[in-house]
């Protein structure tokens, strides 16, 4: 059965520092992976996806994610965090249906 | 352009009442998804439509939940005889294709008292 795990409930990063939000997955076939962000009182917004091709995927707002097949991971990264990046981030995997992780709350400290 | 809209944004229902939640997807999007999001959790898949066909309803938690999309555009999620455990935010999303990104609506927060 497919599954996705976000091992950190919360990540705190100082503004200007690099950030990483972790995601690992388990699927039976080829993984299709997504990151979404949820700002307070707003709907989920698409950030980026991996379907095939380059392992490093670039997305919205300067975010990127690296697909690592051997580690079954798809960690979200940004070289320099902004306070406005503070939000709830969800990793999702699609096999026969889409499964979302529980979410990681990212706090960027000024 | 208009995004995905949902109505009502908030709904309070007494236990045992029936509710109907509406989703207006982005025009032209063939795929439509319903999710349930409990507080502090990620969205949980409920059901999926491609045009008017309901291709997957495996996530619907009980036979009290019913979804339809009769003309392949607007969709309605109906919950009969609501229970307290149905309290959650119900999210609708649409996409232009199966593996394309989903565009989410703001959700309907259902509170069953």
Coordinates of C-alpha atoms in Angstrom, one line a residue, chain A residues 11-12 14 18-19 25 29 32 37 46 50-51 55-56 63 69 73-74 76-77 79-81 94-95 99 103 106:
Chain A
X11 CA 10.6 23.0 11.7
X12 CA 12.1 26.3 12.9
X14 CA 16.2 31.5 11.0
X18 CA 18.5 27.3 4.2
X19 CA 15.5 25.2 5.0
X25 CA 7.2 7.7 0.6
X29 CA 4.9 1.5 -8.8
X32 CA 4.4 10.7 -8.6
X37 CA 1.6 24.7 0.9
X46 CA 0.6 23.7 -5.5
X50 CA 8.0 15.1 -9.7
X51 CA 6.7 12.9 -12.4
X55 CA 15.7 14.4 -9.8
X56 CA 15.9 18.1 -8.8
X63 CA 11.4 26.2 -3.6
X69 CA 14.8 6.8 -5.4
X73 CA 12.6 10.6 -0.2
X74 CA 11.4 13.9 -1.7
X76 CA 11.6 20.2 0.1
X77 CA 14.3 22.8 0.1
X79 CA 18.4 28.1 -0.1
X80 CA 17.4 31.2 1.9
X81 CA 14.2 31.3 4.0
X94 CA 0.1 9.4 -6.1
X95 CA 0.0 5.8 -6.9
X99 CA -2.2 10.3 -0.3
X103 CA 1.9 18.2 7.2
X106 CA 7.4 25.7 9.1

